[in-house]
Coordinates of C-alpha atoms in Angstrom, one line a residue:
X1 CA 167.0 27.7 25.7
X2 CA 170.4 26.5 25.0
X3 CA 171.7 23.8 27.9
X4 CA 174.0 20.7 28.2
X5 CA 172.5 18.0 30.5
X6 CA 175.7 15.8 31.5
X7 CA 175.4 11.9 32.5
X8 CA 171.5 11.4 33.1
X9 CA 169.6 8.5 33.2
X10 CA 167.3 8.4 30.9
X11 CA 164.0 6.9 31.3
X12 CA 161.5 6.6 29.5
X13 CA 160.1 3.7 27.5
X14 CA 159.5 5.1 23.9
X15 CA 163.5 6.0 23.4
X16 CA 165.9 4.4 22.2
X17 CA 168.0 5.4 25.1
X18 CA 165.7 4.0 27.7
X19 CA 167.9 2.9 30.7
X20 CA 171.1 4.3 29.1
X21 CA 173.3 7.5 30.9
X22 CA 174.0 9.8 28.4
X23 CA 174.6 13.9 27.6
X24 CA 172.1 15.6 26.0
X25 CA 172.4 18.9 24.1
X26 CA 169.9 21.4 23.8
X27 CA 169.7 24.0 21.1
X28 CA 166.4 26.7 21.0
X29 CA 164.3 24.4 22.6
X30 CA 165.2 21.0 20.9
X31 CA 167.0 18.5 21.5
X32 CA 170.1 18.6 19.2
X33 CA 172.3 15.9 20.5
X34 CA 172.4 12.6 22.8
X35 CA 175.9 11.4 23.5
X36 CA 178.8 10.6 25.6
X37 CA 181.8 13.2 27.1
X38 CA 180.0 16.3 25.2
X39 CA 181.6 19.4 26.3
X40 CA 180.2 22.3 27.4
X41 CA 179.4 24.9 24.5
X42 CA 179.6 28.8 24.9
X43 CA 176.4 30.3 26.1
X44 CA 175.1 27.3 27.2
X45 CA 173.5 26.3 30.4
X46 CA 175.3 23.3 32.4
X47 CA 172.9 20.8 34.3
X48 CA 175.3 18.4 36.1
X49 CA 173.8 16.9 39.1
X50 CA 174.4 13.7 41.7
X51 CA 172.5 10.5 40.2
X52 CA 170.6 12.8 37.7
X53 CA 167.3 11.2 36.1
X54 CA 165.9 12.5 32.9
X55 CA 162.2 11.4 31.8
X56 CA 159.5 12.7 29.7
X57 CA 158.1 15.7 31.1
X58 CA 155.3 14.7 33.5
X59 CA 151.4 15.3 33.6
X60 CA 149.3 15.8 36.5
X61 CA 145.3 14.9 35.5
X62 CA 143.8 17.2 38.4
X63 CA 144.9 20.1 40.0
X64 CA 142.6 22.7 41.2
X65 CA 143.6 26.3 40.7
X66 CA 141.2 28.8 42.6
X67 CA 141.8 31.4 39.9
X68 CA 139.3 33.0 38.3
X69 CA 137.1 33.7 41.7
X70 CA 139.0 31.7 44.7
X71 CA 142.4 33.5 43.8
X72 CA 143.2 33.6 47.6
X73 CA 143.5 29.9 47.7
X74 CA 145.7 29.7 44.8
X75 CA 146.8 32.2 41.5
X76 CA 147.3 30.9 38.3
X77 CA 151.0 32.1 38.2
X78 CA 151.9 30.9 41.1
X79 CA 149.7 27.6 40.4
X80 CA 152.0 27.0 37.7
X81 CA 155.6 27.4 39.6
X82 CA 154.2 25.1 42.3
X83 CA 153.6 22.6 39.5
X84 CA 157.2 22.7 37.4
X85 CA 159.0 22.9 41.0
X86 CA 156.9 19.2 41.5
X87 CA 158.2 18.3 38.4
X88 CA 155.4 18.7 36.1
X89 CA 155.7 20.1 32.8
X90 CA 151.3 19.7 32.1
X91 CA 148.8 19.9 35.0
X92 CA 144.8 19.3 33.6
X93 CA 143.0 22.2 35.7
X94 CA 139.7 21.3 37.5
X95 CA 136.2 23.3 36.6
X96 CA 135.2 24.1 40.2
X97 CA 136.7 28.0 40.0
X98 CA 134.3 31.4 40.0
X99 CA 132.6 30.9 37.9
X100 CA 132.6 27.6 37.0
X101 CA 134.5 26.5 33.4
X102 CA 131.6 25.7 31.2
X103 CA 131.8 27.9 28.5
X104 CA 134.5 28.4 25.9
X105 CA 134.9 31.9 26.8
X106 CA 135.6 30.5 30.1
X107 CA 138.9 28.2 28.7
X108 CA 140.1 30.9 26.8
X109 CA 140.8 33.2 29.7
X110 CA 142.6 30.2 31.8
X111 CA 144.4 29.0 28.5
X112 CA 145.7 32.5 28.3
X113 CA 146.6 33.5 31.8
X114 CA 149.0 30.2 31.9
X115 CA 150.9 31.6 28.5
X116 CA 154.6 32.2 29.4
X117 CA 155.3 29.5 31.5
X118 CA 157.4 26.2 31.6
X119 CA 154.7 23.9 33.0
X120 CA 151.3 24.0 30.5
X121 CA 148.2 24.6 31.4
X122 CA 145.4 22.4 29.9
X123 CA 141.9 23.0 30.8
X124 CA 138.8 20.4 31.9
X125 CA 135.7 22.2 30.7
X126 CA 132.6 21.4 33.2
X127 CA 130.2 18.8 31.9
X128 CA 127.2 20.2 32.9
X129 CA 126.5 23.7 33.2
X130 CA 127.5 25.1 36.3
X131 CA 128.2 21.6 37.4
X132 CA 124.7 20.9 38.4
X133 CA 124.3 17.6 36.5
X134 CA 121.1 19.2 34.4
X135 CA 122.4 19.9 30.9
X136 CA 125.5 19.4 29.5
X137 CA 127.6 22.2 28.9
X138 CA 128.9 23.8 25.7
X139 CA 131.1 21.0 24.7
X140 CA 132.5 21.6 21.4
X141 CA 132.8 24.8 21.6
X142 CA 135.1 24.7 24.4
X143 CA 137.3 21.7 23.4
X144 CA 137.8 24.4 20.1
X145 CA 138.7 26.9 22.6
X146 CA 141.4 24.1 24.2
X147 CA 139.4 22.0 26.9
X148 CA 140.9 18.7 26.9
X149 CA 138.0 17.2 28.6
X150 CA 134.9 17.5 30.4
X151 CA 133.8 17.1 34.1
X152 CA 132.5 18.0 37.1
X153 CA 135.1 18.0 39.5
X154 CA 134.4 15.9 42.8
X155 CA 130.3 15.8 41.6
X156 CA 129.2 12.9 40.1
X157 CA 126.6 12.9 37.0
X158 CA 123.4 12.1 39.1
X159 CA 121.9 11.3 35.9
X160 CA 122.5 8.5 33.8
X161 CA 120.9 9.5 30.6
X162 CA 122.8 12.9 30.9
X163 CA 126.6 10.2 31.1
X164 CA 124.6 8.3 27.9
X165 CA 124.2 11.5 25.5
X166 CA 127.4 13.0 26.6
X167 CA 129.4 10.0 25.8
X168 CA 127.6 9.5 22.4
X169 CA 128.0 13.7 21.4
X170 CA 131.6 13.8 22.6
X171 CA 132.5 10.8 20.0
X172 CA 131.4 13.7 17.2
X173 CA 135.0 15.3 18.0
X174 CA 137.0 12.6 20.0
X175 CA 136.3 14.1 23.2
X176 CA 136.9 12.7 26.6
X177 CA 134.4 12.3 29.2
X178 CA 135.0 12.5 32.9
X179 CA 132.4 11.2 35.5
X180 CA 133.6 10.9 39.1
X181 CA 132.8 7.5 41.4
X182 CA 130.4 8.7 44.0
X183 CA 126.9 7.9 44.6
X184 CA 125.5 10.9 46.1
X185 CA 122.5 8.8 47.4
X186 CA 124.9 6.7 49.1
X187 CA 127.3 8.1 50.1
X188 CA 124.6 10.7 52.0
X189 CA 126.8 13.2 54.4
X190 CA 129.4 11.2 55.1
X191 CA 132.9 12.5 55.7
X192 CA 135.5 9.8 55.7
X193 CA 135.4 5.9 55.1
X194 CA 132.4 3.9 56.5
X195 CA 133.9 1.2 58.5
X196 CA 135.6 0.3 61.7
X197 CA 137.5 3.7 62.1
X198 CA 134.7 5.8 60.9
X199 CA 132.1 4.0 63.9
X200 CA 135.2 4.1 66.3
X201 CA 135.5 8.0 66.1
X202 CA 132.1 8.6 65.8
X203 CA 131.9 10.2 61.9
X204 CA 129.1 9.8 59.6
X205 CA 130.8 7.3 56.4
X206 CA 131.2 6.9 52.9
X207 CA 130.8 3.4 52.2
X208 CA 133.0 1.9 49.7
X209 CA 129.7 1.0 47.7
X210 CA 129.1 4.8 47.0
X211 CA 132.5 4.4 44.6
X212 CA 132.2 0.7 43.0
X213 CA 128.0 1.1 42.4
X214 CA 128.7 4.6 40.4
X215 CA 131.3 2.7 38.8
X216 CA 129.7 -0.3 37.8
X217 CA 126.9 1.9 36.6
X218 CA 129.1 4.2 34.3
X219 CA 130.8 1.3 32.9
X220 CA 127.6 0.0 31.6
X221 CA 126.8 3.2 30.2
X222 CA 130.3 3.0 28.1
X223 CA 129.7 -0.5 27.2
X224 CA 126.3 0.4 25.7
X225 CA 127.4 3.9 23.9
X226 CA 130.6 3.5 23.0
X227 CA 133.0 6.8 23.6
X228 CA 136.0 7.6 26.2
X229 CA 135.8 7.4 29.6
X230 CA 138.5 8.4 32.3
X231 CA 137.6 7.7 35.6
X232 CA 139.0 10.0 38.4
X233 CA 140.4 9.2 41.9
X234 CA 139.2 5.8 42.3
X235 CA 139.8 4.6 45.8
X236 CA 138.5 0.8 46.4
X237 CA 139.5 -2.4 45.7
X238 CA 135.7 -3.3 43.8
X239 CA 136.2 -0.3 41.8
X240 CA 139.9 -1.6 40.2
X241 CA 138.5 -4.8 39.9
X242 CA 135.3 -3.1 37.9
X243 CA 137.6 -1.7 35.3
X244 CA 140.0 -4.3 35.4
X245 CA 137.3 -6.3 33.4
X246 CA 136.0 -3.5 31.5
X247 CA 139.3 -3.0 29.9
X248 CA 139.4 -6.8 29.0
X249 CA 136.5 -6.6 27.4
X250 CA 138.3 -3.6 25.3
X251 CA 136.1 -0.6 26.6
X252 CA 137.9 2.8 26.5
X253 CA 138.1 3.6 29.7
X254 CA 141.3 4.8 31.4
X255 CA 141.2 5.8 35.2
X256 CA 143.7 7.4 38.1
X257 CA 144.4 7.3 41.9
X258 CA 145.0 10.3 43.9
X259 CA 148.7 9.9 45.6
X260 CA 147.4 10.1 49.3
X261 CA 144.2 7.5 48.8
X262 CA 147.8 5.3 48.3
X263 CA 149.8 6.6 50.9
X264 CA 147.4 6.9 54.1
X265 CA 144.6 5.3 55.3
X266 CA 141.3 6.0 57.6
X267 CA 143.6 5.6 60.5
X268 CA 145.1 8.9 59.6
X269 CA 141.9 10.8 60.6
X270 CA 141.8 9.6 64.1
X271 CA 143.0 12.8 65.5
X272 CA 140.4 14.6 63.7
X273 CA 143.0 16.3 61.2
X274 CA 141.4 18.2 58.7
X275 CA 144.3 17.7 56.1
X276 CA 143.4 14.4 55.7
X277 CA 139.5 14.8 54.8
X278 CA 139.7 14.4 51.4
X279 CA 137.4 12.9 48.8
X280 CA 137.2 10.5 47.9
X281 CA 137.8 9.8 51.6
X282 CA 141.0 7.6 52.2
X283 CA 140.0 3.8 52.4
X284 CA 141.8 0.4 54.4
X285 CA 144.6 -0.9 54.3
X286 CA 142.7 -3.7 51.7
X287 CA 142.0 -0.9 49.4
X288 CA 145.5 0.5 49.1
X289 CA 146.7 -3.2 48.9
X290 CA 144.3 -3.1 45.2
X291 CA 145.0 -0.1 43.9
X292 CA 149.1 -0.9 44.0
X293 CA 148.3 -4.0 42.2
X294 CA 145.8 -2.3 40.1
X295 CA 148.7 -0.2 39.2
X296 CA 151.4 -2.9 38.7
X297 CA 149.0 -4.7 36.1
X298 CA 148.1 -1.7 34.3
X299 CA 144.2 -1.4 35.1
X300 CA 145.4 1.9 36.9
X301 CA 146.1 4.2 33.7
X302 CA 147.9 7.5 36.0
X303 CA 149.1 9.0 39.5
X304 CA 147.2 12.3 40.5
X305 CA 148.0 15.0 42.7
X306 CA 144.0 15.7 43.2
X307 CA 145.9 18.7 44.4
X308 CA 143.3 20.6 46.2
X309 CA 144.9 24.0 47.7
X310 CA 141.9 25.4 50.3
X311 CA 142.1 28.6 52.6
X312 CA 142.0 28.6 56.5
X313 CA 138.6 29.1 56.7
X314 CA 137.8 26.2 54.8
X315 CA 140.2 23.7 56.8
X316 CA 140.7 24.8 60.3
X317 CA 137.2 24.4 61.7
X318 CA 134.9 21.7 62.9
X319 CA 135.8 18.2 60.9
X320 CA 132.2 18.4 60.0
X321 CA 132.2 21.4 58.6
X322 CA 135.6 21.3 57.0
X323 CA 136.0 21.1 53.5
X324 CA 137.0 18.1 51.2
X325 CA 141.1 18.2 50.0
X326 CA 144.7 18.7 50.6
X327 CA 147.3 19.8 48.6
X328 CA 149.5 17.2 47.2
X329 CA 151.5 18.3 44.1
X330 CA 155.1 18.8 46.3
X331 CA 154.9 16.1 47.7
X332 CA 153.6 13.5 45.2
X333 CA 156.9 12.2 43.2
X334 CA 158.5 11.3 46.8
X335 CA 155.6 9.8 48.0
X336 CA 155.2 7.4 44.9
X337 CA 158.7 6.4 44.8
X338 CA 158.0 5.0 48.5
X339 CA 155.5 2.8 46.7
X340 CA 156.9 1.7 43.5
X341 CA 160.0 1.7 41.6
X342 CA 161.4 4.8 39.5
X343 CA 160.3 3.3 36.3
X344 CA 156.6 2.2 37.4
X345 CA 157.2 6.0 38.7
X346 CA 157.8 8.1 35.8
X347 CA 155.1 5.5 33.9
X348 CA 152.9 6.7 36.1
X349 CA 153.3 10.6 35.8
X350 CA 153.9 10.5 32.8
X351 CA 150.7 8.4 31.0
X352 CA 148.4 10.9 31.7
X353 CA 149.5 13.3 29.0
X354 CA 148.7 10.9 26.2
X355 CA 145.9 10.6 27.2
X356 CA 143.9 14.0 27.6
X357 CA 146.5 16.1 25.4
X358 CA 147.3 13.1 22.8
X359 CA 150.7 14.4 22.8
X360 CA 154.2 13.0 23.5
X361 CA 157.9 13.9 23.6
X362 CA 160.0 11.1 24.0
X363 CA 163.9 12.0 24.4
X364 CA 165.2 11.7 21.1
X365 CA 167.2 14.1 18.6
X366 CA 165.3 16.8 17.4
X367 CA 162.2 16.6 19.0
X368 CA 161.3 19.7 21.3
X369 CA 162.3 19.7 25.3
X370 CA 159.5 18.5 27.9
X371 CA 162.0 16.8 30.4
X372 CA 161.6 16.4 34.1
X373 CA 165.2 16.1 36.0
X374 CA 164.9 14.1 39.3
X375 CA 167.3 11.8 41.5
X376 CA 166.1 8.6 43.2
X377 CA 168.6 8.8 45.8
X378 CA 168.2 9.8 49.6
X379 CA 164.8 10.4 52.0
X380 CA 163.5 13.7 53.8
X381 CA 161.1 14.5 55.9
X382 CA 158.5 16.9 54.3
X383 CA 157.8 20.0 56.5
X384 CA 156.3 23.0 56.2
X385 CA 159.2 24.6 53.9
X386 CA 158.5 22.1 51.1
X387 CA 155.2 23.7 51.0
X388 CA 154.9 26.0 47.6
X389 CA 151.2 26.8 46.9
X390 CA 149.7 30.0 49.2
X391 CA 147.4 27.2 50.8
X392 CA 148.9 25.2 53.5
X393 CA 146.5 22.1 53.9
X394 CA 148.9 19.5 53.0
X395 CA 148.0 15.9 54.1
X396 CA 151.9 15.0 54.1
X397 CA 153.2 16.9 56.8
X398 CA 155.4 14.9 58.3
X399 CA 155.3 12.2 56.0
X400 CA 159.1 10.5 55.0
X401 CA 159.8 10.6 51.9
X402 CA 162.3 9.4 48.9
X403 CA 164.1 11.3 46.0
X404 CA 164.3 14.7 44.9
X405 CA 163.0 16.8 41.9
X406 CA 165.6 19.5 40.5
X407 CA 163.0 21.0 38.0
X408 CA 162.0 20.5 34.4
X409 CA 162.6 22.0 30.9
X410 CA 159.7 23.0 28.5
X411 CA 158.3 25.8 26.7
X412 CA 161.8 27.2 25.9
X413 CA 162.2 27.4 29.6
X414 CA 164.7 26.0 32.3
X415 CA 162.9 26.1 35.9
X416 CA 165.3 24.1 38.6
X417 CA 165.0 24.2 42.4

């Protein structure tokens, strides 16, 4: 991959050309040069775009990929173009496939089937066998295989002594534990937010207490073992202000928002539009109004996709009987930079990698290419031909929007839109 970016904006915080608009050459996958006025070279690739943006190649912590088992929902292959076309040069895979992830055979076949692409693949092993909160799963032996973590995606660990022992074993090898914010007992059957909305329309609701109490409980868990924590998709102002105290009292927790819990709320389910029942369920106005400033003070660790792709006959039926998500990955850079500037932006795409992969490529000479190229400039609204994945449940039809991917360079590969 030879290539000659000219005049981008670079940023990202851990170079030394943070906020600076420079050229950059690339040589075999490295980068070989950051200047001014470099030419173009024989044989090499020119990237010259309008208000071009260069950052650290961005992470998505959940994505669901139906392959193995679901592959009419979404393939691998095509998982992964959907996912450097969004700008992404990592995406953490969810468990809930067919079968479940929860062995290490399991991580090798995923690991390998997303060889030979730009965007990486980076697998969440299943906590619990099968995902059925009774015994934990084969742990080491499938972070050795490559899981980067462990968890049951969208099902919370009903047990608490199962959250204690798996956060003690996992310190053995530096592994990181997942448990997501929902109290089954709680939260009951509900299908979208318990409150004004939910009683207006008639729906069965989730109260917010579901989220926090699961919270509150796994954070004293932590506190007492010791370990790493990440807490997925949190959605309420309690829960924010839960780990906002945690993390001053030094715990090692570290916890994301899904794009459209910030983007929409309840009221976007008065029509009874499927797209929008996701989980957990989109909140107030209140809610949305914490997690921004849980993200502007730092308590809010990453932006997620939660990118959920589901077939027809999972979405277009009775709400009731509808399935929980929406695909989000297209749609989630414009939608952020709506809510918060491009440098609170890229922070928050890009954090995420660190984190589960303890990895990092900041833009400097000689160290390998894992950029995502963007602009900041203009608005659109997205439609149904911004939509990549083979599912078509996506929450933000219709949504206006702000900047642009062009695409992202990794893995000795050049993908652009």
């Amino acid at each position: 991959m030879n290539a000659l970016i000219k005049a981008a904006t670079i940023i990202d915080s851990k170079s030394s050309h943070h906020g600076t608009t420079v050229d950059i050459r690339i040589k075999y996958g490295k980068i070989r040069l950051i200047g001014q006025n470099l030419s173009q070279e024989k044989g090499e690739k020119l990237i010259q775009k309008e208000n071009l943006y260069a950052s650290q190649g961005w992470f998505d912590s959940s994505v669901s990929i139906g392959q193995p088992g679901y592959e009419e929902r979404e393939t691998i292959d095509n998982g992964l173009t959907v996912a450097a076309k969004s700008g992404f040069t990592g995406i953490a895979i969810n468990p809930n496939t067919y079968p479940i992830l929860d062995t290490s055979s399991d991580i090798t076949f995923v690991s390998k089937m997303g060889e030979g692409h730009a965007t990486s693949i980076f697998p969440i092993g299943a906590l619990t066998r099968n995902s059925e909160s009774v015994d934990l799963a084969e742990l080491y032996d499938m972070q050795q295989s490559g899981a980067v973590a462990f968890g049951d995606y969208q099902r919370a660990v009903s047990n608490p002594n199962l959250l204690k022992i798996a956060l003690q074993y996992t310190q053995g090898f530096n592994g990181l534990v997942l448990s997501f914010p929902l109290e089954d007992n709680i939260a009951g059957t509900g299908k979208m937010n318990e409150g004004i909305t939910s009683t207006g329309i008639g729906l069965k609701g989730i109260p917010a207490i579901a989220e926090s109490l699961q919270v509150a409980r796994d954070l004293h868990i932590l506190e007492y073992t010791g370990g790493k924590l990440h807490i997925p998709t949190i959605s309420t102002a309690a829960s924010v202000a839960l780990i906002r105290d945690a993390k001053n009292k030094g715990l090692d927790v570290s916890c994301s928002v899904a794009i459209h819990n910030l983007f929409y709320t309840d009221q976007a389910l008065l029509d009874f539009n499927t797209h929008y029942k996701v989980l957990p369920p989109l909140r107030t106005q209140e809610d949305i109004d914490a997690l921004i400033a849980g993200i502007k003070d730092g308590t809010i660790d990453m932006v997620t996709s939660d990118h959920n792709p589901l077939d027809i006959e999972r979405k277009q039926v009775e709400f009731d009987n509808a399935a929980f998500g929406t695909i989000s990955q297209e749609a989630t850079f414009g939608a952020l930079l709506t809510l918060v500037s491009e440098k609170k932006a890229v922070q928050l795409l890009t954090n995420g990698r660190e984190r589960f992969t303890q990895t990092s490529f900041p833009i400097e000479k000689d160290t390998d290419v894992n950029l995502t190229l963007f602009t900041t400039k203009g608005s659109y609204t997205f439609g149904q031909e911004h939509i990549l994945s083979k599912s078509k449940n996506a929450c933000f039809l219709g949504a206006r929007l702000k900047g642009n991917v062009f695409g992202i360079m990794a893995n000795q590969k050049i993908v652009l839109k």
